[in-house]
PDB file of C-alpha atoms in Angstrom:
ATOM      1  CA  GLN L 887     -87.876 -17.505  14.117  1.00 79.00           C
ATOM      2  CA  VAL L 888     -85.945 -14.602  12.631  1.00 82.00           C
ATOM      3  CA  GLN L 889     -87.909 -12.924   9.882  1.00 93.00           C
ATOM      4  CA  LEU L 890     -87.887  -9.665   7.950  1.00 96.00           C
ATOM      5  CA  VAL L 891     -90.999  -8.600   6.061  1.00 96.00           C
ATOM      6  CA  GLU L 892     -91.056  -5.769   3.542  1.00 97.00           C
ATOM      7  CA  SER L 893     -94.231  -3.950   2.584  1.00 98.00           C
ATOM      8  CA  GLY L 894     -95.329  -0.731   0.951  1.00 98.00           C
ATOM      9  CA  GLY L 895     -94.417  -1.415  -2.643  1.00 98.00           C
ATOM     10  CA  GLY L 896     -96.798  -0.768  -5.496  1.00 98.00           C
ATOM     11  CA  LEU L 897     -97.460   1.205  -8.643  1.00 98.00           C
ATOM     12  CA  VAL L 898     -96.786   4.939  -8.629  1.00 98.00           C
ATOM     13  CA  GLN L 899     -96.487   7.612 -11.311  1.00 98.00           C
ATOM     14  CA  PRO L 900     -93.163   9.275 -12.044  1.00 98.00           C
ATOM     15  CA  GLY L 901     -92.520  11.997  -9.493  1.00 98.00           C
ATOM     16  CA  GLY L 902     -94.608  10.221  -6.903  1.00 98.00           C
ATOM     17  CA  SER L 903     -93.694   8.780  -3.506  1.00 98.00           C
ATOM     18  CA  LEU L 904     -93.802   5.481  -1.679  1.00 98.00           C
ATOM     19  CA  ARG L 905     -92.751   4.441   1.797  1.00 98.00           C
ATOM     20  CA  LEU L 906     -91.368   0.957   2.189  1.00 98.00           C
ATOM     21  CA  SER L 907     -91.398  -0.768   5.572  1.00 98.00           C
ATOM     22  CA  CYS L 908     -89.111  -3.500   6.859  1.00 98.00           C
ATOM     23  CA  THR L 909     -90.550  -5.117   9.977  1.00 97.00           C
ATOM     24  CA  ALA L 910     -88.704  -7.677  12.035  1.00 95.00           C
ATOM     25  CA  SER L 911     -90.036 -10.568  14.044  1.00 92.00           C
ATOM     26  CA  GLY L 912     -88.049 -12.863  16.289  1.00 91.00           C
ATOM     27  CA  PHE L 913     -85.408 -10.258  17.104  1.00 91.00           C
ATOM     28  CA  THR L 914     -85.036  -6.590  18.032  1.00 92.00           C
ATOM     29  CA  LEU L 915     -84.285  -4.561  14.951  1.00 89.00           C
ATOM     30  CA  ASP L 916     -82.682  -1.584  16.676  1.00 86.00           C
ATOM     31  CA  TYR L 917     -79.660  -3.695  17.624  1.00 91.00           C
ATOM     32  CA  TYR L 918     -78.910  -4.282  13.945  1.00 94.00           C
ATOM     33  CA  THR L 919     -77.592  -2.260  11.075  1.00 96.00           C
ATOM     34  CA  ILE L 920     -80.218  -2.483   8.328  1.00 97.00           C
ATOM     35  CA  ALA L 921     -79.782  -1.913   4.625  1.00 98.00           C
ATOM     36  CA  TRP L 922     -82.134  -1.641   1.679  1.00 98.00           C
ATOM     37  CA  PHE L 923     -81.117  -3.267  -1.589  1.00 98.00           C
ATOM     38  CA  ARG L 924     -82.772  -3.430  -4.969  1.00 98.00           C
ATOM     39  CA  LEU L 925     -82.539  -5.907  -7.773  1.00 97.00           C
ATOM     40  CA  ALA L 926     -80.397  -4.727 -10.656  1.00 94.00           C
ATOM     41  CA  PRO L 927     -80.000  -6.197 -14.162  1.00 86.00           C
ATOM     42  CA  GLY L 928     -78.280  -9.556 -13.957  1.00 88.00           C
ATOM     43  CA  ASN L 929     -80.132 -10.368 -10.721  1.00 90.00           C
ATOM     44  CA  GLU L 930     -77.571  -8.577  -8.616  1.00 95.00           C
ATOM     45  CA  ARG L 931     -78.822  -6.934  -5.430  1.00 97.00           C
ATOM     46  CA  LYS L 932     -77.348  -3.456  -5.156  1.00 97.00           C
ATOM     47  CA  GLY L 933     -77.263  -1.397  -1.988  1.00 97.00           C
ATOM     48  CA  VAL L 934     -79.601   1.584  -1.915  1.00 98.00           C
ATOM     49  CA  SER L 935     -79.391   2.819   1.650  1.00 98.00           C
ATOM     50  CA  CYS L 936     -78.196   1.752   5.076  1.00 98.00           C
ATOM     51  CA  ILE L 937     -78.729   2.886   8.642  1.00 97.00           C
ATOM     52  CA  SER L 938     -76.183   2.091  11.308  1.00 96.00           C
ATOM     53  CA  SER L 939     -77.170   0.535  14.637  1.00 93.00           C
ATOM     54  CA  THR L 940     -74.276   2.192  16.485  1.00 90.00           C
ATOM     55  CA  ASP L 941     -74.586   5.867  15.610  1.00 89.00           C
ATOM     56  CA  GLY L 942     -77.725   6.061  13.482  1.00 90.00           C
ATOM     57  CA  ARG L 943     -75.834   7.392  10.488  1.00 95.00           C
ATOM     58  CA  ALA L 944     -77.484   6.894   7.140  1.00 97.00           C
ATOM     59  CA  TYR L 945     -75.823   6.140   3.828  1.00 98.00           C
ATOM     60  CA  TYR L 946     -77.224   6.355   0.321  1.00 98.00           C
ATOM     61  CA  ALA L 947     -76.301   5.268  -3.165  1.00 98.00           C
ATOM     62  CA  ASP L 948     -75.594   8.218  -5.451  1.00 98.00           C
ATOM     63  CA  SER L 949     -78.586   7.285  -7.607  1.00 97.00           C
ATOM     64  CA  VAL L 950     -81.049   7.905  -4.764  1.00 98.00           C
ATOM     65  CA  LYS L 951     -79.278  10.581  -2.718  1.00 98.00           C
ATOM     66  CA  GLY L 952     -81.584  13.511  -2.042  1.00 98.00           C
ATOM     67  CA  ARG L 953     -84.688  11.507  -2.980  1.00 98.00           C
ATOM     68  CA  PHE L 954     -84.734   8.580  -0.533  1.00 98.00           C
ATOM     69  CA  THR L 955     -84.612   8.701   3.268  1.00 98.00           C
ATOM     70  CA  ILE L 956     -84.011   5.769   5.602  1.00 98.00           C
ATOM     71  CA  SER L 957     -85.256   5.862   9.190  1.00 97.00           C
ATOM     72  CA  ARG L 958     -86.071   3.652  12.170  1.00 95.00           C
ATOM     73  CA  GLU L 959     -89.086   3.368  14.427  1.00 94.00           C
ATOM     74  CA  ASN L 960     -87.853   1.146  17.209  1.00 91.00           C
ATOM     75  CA  ALA L 961     -91.217   0.976  18.955  1.00 94.00           C
ATOM     76  CA  LYS L 962     -92.584  -0.739  15.841  1.00 96.00           C
ATOM     77  CA  ASN L 963     -89.440  -2.786  15.215  1.00 96.00           C
ATOM     78  CA  THR L 964     -89.437  -1.284  11.734  1.00 97.00           C
ATOM     79  CA  VAL L 965     -87.073   0.472   9.348  1.00 97.00           C
ATOM     80  CA  TYR L 966     -88.543   2.648   6.613  1.00 98.00           C
ATOM     81  CA  LEU L 967     -87.394   3.790   3.214  1.00 98.00           C
ATOM     82  CA  GLN L 968     -89.189   6.949   2.141  1.00 98.00           C
ATOM     83  CA  MET L 969     -88.876   7.264  -1.619  1.00 98.00           C
ATOM     84  CA  ASN L 970     -89.723  10.612  -3.220  1.00 98.00           C
ATOM     85  CA  SER L 971     -89.415  11.940  -6.770  1.00 98.00           C
ATOM     86  CA  LEU L 972     -89.566   8.415  -8.080  1.00 98.00           C
ATOM     87  CA  LYS L 973     -88.304   7.698 -11.581  1.00 98.00           C
ATOM     88  CA  PRO L 974     -89.072   4.827 -13.955  1.00 97.00           C
ATOM     89  CA  GLU L 975     -85.529   3.567 -13.402  1.00 97.00           C
ATOM     90  CA  ASP L 976     -86.377   2.993  -9.727  1.00 98.00           C
ATOM     91  CA  THR L 977     -88.684   0.172 -10.843  1.00 98.00           C
ATOM     92  CA  THR L 978     -87.554  -3.146  -9.412  1.00 98.00           C
ATOM     93  CA  VAL L 979     -87.835  -5.379  -6.338  1.00 98.00           C
ATOM     94  CA  TYR L 980     -86.617  -3.875  -3.062  1.00 98.00           C
ATOM     95  CA  TYR L 981     -85.234  -5.947  -0.197  1.00 98.00           C
ATOM     96  CA  CYS L 982     -84.189  -5.160   3.334  1.00 98.00           C
ATOM     97  CA  ALA L 983     -81.434  -7.042   5.108  1.00 97.00           C
ATOM     98  CA  THR L 984     -79.534  -7.131   8.358  1.00 96.00           C
ATOM     99  CA  MET L 985     -75.830  -6.364   7.984  1.00 96.00           C
ATOM    100  CA  ASP L 986     -73.235  -8.393   9.822  1.00 92.00           C
ATOM    101  CA  ASP L 987     -70.625  -5.660  10.357  1.00 90.00           C
ATOM    102  CA  GLY L 988     -72.082  -2.223   9.880  1.00 93.00           C
ATOM    103  CA  CYS L 989     -72.978  -0.618   6.600  1.00 95.00           C
ATOM    104  CA  GLY L 990     -69.684  -1.770   5.101  1.00 93.00           C
ATOM    105  CA  GLY L 991     -70.350  -5.399   5.987  1.00 93.00           C
ATOM    106  CA  SER L 992     -72.291  -8.150   4.283  1.00 95.00           C
ATOM    107  CA  PRO L 993     -76.016  -8.852   4.397  1.00 95.00           C
ATOM    108  CA  ASN L 994     -77.112 -11.941   6.294  1.00 92.00           C
ATOM    109  CA  TYR L 995     -80.876 -12.082   6.874  1.00 94.00           C
ATOM    110  CA  TRP L 996     -83.089 -11.028   3.957  1.00 96.00           C
ATOM    111  CA  GLY L 997     -86.741 -10.216   3.556  1.00 96.00           C
ATOM    112  CA  GLN L 998     -88.806 -11.581   0.678  1.00 96.00           C
ATOM    113  CA  GLY L 999     -88.832  -8.328  -1.272  1.00 97.00           C
ATOM    114  CA  THR L1000     -91.484  -5.868  -2.382  1.00 98.00           C
ATOM    115  CA  GLN L1001     -92.115  -4.740  -5.955  1.00 98.00           C
ATOM    116  CA  VAL L1002     -91.951  -1.050  -6.826  1.00 98.00           C
ATOM    117  CA  THR L1003     -93.197   0.019 -10.253  1.00 98.00           C
ATOM    118  CA  VAL L1004     -92.864   3.611 -11.435  1.00 98.00           C
ATOM    119  CA  SER L1005     -94.890   4.156 -14.553  1.00 97.00           C
ATOM    120  CA  SER L1006     -97.424   6.513 -16.065  1.00 96.00           C
TER     121      SER L1006
END
């Protein structure tokens, strides 16, 4: 069974850090392009970051560039999202997803999401 599981969310103060994990079961994650999304107002899932399966290039939304870093650990079948200098506006649910055609493609498999709350 193909499954993605996010973890690592929680409550953190502004300026703090969290590392989200996206772990796959039922398939090998390093063959897939993986993206992180977050829930925006109106229940839209907006892309935050993406890491390509072909060349390992990483892409970031302007709102997180310089603060977030996406990476893979193939031995653990996991993709991470390191989030530094967190702001209250980063508060929402974060999802990881496989992408069907690179970082410019569409998401197909989704995880269940993990809540990130940035508050003092």
